[in-house]
Short mmCIF file of N, CA and C in Angstrom, two decimals:
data_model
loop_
_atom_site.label_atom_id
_atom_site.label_comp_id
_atom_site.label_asym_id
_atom_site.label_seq_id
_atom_site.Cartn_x
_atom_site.Cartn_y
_atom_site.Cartn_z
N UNK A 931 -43.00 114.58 96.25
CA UNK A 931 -42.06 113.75 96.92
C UNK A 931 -42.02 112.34 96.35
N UNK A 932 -43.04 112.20 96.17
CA UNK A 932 -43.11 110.70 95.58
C UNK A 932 -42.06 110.73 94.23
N UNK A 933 -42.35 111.68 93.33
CA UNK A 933 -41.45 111.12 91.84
C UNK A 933 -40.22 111.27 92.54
N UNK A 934 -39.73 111.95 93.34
CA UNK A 934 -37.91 112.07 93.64
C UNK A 934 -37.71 110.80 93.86
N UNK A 935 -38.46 110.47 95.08
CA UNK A 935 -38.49 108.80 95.57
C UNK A 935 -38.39 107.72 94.40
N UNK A 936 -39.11 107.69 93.14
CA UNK A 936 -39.14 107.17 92.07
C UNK A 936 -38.27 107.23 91.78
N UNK A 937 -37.12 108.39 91.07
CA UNK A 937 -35.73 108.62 90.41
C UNK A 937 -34.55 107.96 91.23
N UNK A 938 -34.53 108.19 92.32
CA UNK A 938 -33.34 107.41 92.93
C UNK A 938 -33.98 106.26 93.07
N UNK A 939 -34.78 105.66 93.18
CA UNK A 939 -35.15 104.00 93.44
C UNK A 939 -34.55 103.49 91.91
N UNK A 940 -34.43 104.16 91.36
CA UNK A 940 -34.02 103.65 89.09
C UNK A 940 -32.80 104.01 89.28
N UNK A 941 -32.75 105.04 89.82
CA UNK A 941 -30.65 104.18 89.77
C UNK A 941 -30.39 103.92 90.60
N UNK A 942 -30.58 103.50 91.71
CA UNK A 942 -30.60 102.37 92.73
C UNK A 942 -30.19 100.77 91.93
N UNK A 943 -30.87 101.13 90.95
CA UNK A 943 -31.51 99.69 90.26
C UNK A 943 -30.33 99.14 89.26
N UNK A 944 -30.38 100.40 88.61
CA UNK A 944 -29.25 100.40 87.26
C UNK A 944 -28.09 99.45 88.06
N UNK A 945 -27.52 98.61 86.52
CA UNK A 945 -26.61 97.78 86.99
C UNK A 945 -25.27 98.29 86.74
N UNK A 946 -24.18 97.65 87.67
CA UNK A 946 -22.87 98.27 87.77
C UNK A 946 -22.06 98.15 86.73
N UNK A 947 -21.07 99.22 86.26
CA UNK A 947 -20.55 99.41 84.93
C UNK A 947 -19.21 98.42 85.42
N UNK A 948 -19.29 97.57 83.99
CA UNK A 948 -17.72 96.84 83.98
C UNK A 948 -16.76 97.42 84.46
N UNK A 949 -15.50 96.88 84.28
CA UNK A 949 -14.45 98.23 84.71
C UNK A 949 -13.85 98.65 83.09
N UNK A 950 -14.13 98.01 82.26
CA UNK A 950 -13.42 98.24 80.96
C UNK A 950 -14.59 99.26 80.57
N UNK A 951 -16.01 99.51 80.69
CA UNK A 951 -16.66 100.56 80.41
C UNK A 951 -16.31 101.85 80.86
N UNK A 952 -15.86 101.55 82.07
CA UNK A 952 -15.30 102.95 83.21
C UNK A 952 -14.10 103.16 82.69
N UNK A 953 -13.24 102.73 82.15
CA UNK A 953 -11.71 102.91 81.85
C UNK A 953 -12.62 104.10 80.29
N UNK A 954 -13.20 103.95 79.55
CA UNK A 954 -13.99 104.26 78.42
C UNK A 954 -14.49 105.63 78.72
N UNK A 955 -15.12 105.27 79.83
CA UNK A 955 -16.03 106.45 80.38
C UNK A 955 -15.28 107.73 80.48
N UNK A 956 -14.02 107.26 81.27
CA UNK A 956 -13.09 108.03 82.02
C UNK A 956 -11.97 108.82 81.37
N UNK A 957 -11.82 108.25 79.98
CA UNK A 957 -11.15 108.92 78.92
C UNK A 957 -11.77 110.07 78.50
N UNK A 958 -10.65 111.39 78.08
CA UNK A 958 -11.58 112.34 77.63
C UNK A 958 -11.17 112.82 76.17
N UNK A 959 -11.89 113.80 76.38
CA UNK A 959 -11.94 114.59 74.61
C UNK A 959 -10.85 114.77 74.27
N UNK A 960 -10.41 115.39 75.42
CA UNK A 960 -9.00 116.16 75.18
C UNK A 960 -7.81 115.48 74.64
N UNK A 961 -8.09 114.19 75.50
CA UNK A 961 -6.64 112.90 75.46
C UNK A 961 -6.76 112.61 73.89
N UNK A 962 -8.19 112.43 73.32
CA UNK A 962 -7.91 111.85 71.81
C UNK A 962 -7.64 112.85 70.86
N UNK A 963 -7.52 114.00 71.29
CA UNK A 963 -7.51 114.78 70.50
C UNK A 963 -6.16 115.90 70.38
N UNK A 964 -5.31 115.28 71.36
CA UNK A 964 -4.16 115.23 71.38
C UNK A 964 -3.36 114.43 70.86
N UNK A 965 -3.80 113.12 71.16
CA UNK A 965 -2.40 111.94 70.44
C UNK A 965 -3.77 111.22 69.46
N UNK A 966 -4.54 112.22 68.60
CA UNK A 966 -4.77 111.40 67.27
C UNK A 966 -4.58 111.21 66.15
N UNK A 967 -3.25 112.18 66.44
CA UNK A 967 -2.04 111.69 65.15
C UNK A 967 -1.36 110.34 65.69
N UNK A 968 -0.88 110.28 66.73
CA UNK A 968 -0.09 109.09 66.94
C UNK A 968 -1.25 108.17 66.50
N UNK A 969 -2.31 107.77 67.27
CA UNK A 969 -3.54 106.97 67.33
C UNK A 969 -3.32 106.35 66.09
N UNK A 970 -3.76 107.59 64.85
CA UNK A 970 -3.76 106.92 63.44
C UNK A 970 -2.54 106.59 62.48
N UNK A 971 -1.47 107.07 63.47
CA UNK A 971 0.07 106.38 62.37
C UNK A 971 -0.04 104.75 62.92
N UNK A 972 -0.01 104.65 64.36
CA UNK A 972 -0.42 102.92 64.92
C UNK A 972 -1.03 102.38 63.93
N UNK A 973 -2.28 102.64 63.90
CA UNK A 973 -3.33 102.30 63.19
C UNK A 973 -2.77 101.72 61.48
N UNK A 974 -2.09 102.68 61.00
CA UNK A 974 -2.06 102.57 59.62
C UNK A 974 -1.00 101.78 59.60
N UNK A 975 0.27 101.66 60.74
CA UNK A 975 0.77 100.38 60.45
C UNK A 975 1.48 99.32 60.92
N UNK A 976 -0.44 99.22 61.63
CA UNK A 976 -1.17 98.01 61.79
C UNK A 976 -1.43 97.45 60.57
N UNK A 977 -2.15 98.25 60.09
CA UNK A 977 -3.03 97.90 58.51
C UNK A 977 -1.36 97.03 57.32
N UNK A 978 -0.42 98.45 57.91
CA UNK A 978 0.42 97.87 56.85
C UNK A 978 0.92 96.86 57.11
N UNK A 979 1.06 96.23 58.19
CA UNK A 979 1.82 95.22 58.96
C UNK A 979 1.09 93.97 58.17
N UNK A 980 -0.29 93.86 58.39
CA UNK A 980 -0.81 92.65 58.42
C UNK A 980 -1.02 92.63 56.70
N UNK A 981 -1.23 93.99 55.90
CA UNK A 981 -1.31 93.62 54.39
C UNK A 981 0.27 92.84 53.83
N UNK A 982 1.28 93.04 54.53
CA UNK A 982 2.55 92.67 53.83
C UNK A 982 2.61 91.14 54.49
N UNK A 983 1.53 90.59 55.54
CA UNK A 983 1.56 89.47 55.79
C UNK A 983 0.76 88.55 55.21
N UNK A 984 0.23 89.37 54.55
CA UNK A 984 -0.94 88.76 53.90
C UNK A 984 -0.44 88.73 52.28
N UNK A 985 0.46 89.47 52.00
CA UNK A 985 1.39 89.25 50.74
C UNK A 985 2.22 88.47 51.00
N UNK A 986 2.73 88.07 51.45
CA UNK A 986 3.65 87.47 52.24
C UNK A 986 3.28 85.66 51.96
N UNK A 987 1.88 85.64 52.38
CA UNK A 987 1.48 84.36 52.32
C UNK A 987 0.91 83.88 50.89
N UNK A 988 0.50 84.59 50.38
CA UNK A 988 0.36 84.81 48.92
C UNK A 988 1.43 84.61 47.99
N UNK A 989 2.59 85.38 48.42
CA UNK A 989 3.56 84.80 47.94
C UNK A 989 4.63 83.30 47.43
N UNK A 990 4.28 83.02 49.02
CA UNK A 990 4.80 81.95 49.13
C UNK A 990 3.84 80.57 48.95
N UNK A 991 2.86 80.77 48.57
CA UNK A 991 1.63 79.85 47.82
C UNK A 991 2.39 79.61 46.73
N UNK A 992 2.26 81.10 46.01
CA UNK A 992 2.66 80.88 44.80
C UNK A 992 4.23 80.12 44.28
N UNK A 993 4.97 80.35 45.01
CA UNK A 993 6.23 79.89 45.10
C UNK A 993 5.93 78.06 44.96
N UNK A 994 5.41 78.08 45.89
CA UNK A 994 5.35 76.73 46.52
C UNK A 994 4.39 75.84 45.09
N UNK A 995 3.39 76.96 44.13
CA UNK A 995 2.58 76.49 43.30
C UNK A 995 3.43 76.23 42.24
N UNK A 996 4.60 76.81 41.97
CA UNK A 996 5.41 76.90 40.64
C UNK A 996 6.47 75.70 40.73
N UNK A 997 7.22 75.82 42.06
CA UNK A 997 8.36 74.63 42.54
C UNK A 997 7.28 73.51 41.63
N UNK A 998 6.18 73.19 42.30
CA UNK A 998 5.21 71.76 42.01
C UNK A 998 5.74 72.09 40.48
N UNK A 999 4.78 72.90 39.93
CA UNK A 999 4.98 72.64 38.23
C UNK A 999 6.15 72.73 37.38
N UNK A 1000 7.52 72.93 38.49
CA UNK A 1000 8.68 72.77 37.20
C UNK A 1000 9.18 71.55 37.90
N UNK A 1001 8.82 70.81 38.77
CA UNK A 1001 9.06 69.59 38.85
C UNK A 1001 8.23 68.81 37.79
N UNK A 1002 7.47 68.74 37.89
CA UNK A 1002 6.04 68.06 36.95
C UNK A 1002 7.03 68.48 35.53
N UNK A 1003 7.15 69.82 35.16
CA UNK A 1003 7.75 70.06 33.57
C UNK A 1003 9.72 68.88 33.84
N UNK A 1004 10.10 68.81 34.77
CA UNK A 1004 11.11 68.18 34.58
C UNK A 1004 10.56 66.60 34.98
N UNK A 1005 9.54 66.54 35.28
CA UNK A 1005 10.02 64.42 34.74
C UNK A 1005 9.37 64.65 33.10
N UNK A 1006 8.07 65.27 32.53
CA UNK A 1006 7.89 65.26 31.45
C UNK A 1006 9.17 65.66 30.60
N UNK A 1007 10.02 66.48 30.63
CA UNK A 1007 11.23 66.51 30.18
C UNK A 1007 11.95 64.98 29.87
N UNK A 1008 12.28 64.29 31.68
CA UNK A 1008 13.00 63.36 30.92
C UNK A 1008 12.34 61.79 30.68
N UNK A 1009 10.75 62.21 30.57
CA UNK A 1009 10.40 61.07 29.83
C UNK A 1009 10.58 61.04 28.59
N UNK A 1010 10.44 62.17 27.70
CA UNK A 1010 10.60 62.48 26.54
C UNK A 1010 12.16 62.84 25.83
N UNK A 1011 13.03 62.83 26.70
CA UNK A 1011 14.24 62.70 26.67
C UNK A 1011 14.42 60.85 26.63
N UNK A 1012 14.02 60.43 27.03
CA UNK A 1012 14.45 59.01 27.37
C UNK A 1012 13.75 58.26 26.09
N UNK A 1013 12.03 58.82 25.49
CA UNK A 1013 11.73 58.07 24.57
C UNK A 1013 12.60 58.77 23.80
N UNK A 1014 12.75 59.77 23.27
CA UNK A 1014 13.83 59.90 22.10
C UNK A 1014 15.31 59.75 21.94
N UNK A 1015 15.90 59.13 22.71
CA UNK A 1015 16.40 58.31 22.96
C UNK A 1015 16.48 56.77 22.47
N UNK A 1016 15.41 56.73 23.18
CA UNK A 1016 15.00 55.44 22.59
C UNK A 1016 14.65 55.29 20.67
N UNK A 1017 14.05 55.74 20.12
CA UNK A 1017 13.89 56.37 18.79
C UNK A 1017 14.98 55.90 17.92
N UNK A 1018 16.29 57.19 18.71
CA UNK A 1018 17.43 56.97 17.77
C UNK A 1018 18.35 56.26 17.78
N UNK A 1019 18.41 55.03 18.38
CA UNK A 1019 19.05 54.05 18.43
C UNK A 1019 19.20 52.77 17.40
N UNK A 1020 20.25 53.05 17.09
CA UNK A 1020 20.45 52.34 15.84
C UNK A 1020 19.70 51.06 15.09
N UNK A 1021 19.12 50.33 16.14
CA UNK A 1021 18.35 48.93 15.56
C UNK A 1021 16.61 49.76 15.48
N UNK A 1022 16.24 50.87 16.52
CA UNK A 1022 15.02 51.19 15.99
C UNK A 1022 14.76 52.19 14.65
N UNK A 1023 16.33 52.88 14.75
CA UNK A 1023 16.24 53.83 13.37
C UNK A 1023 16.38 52.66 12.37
N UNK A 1024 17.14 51.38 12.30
CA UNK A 1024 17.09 50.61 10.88
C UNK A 1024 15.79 49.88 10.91
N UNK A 1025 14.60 49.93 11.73
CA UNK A 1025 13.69 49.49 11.50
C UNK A 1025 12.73 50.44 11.07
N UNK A 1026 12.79 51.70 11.27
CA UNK A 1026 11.88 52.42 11.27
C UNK A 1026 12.15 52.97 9.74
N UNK A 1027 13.06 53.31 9.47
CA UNK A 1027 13.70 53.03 7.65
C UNK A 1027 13.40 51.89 6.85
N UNK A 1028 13.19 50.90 7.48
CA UNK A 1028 12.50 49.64 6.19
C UNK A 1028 10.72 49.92 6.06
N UNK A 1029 10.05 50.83 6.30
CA UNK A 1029 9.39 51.04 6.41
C UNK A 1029 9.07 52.05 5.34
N UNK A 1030 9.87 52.69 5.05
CA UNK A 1030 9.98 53.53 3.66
C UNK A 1030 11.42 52.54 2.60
N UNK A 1031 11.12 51.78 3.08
CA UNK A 1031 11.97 50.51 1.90
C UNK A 1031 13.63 51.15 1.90
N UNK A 1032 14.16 52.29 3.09
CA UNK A 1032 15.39 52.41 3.04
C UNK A 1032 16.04 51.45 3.62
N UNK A 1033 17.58 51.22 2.75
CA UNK A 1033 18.26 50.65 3.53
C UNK A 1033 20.28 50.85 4.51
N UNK A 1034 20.39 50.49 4.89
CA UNK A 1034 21.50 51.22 6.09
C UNK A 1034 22.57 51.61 4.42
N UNK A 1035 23.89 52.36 4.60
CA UNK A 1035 24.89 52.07 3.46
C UNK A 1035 25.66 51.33 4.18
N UNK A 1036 26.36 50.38 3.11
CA UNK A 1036 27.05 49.22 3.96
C UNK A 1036 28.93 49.56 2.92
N UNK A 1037 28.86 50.65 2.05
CA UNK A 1037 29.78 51.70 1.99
C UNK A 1037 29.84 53.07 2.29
N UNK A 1038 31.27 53.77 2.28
CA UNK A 1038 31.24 55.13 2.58
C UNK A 1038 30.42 55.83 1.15
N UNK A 1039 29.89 56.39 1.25
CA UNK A 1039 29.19 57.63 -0.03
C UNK A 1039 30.43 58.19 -0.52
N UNK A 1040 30.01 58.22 -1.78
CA UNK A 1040 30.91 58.66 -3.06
C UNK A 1040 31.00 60.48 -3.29
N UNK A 1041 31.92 61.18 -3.17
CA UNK A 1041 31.66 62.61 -3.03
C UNK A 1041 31.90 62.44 -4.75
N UNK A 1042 31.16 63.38 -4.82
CA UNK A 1042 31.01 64.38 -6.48
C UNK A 1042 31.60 65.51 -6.35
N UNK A 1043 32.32 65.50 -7.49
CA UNK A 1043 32.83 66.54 -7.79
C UNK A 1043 32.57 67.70 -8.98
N UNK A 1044 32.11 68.85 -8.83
CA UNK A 1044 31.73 69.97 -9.58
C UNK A 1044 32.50 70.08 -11.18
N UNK A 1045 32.43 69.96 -11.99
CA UNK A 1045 33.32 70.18 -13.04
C UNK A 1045 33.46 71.72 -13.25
N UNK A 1046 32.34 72.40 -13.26
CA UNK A 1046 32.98 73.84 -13.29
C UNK A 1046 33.51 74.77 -12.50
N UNK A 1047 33.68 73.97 -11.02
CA UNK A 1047 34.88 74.68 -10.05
C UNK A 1047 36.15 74.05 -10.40
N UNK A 1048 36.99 74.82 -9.82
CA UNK A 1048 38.53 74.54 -10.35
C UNK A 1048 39.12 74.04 -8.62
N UNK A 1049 38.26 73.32 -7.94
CA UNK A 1049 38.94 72.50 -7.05
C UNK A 1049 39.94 71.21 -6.91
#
């Protein structure tokens, strides 16, 4: 008599199940094993849902990484547009020619003519 007395005094004791354990408890074999096709199409897209969000953001990093660098390639563009520019402008090209001792023509050039064409 005594051990019976023992066994119910221990679950006497045991503490009370959540209700989200009992909702757990209370599910059966049968139920998952009926809708565990549906279960795992959810499932998979879940998975696919959040991978195309996750491309998604990846994407648009990258987007956002390239906009930056063809801005950056367009002022280097028109700095280098602007020094050459600068370059060919007539008082720096006649300076930059006395430098190899050329000088501007201050006539039109003389065309030559071929003697053995019949032009």
């Amino acid at each position: 008599m005594d051990i019976t007395n023992h066994t119910t005094t221990e679950t006497n004791q045991e503490k009370p199940q959540s209700k989200a354990w009992e909702f757990l408890n209370n599910i059966k074999l049968d139920f998952l094993q009926q809708h565990i096709a549906l279960i795992l199409w959810v499932v998979f897209f879940l998975l696919l849902y959040i991978a195309n969000g996750h491309r998604a953001i990846k994407t648009i990093r990258k987007i956002n990484q390239l906009n930056a660098e063809v801005t950056k390639m367009k002022y280097e563009y028109l700095i280098y547009k602007s020094e050459l520019t600068d370059l060919t402008k007539q008082g720096n090209l006649s300076l930059a020619m006395q430098k190899f001792q050329l000088k501007p023509l201050n006539q039109q050039p003389i065309i030559l003519n071929d003697s053995l064409t019949n032009e």
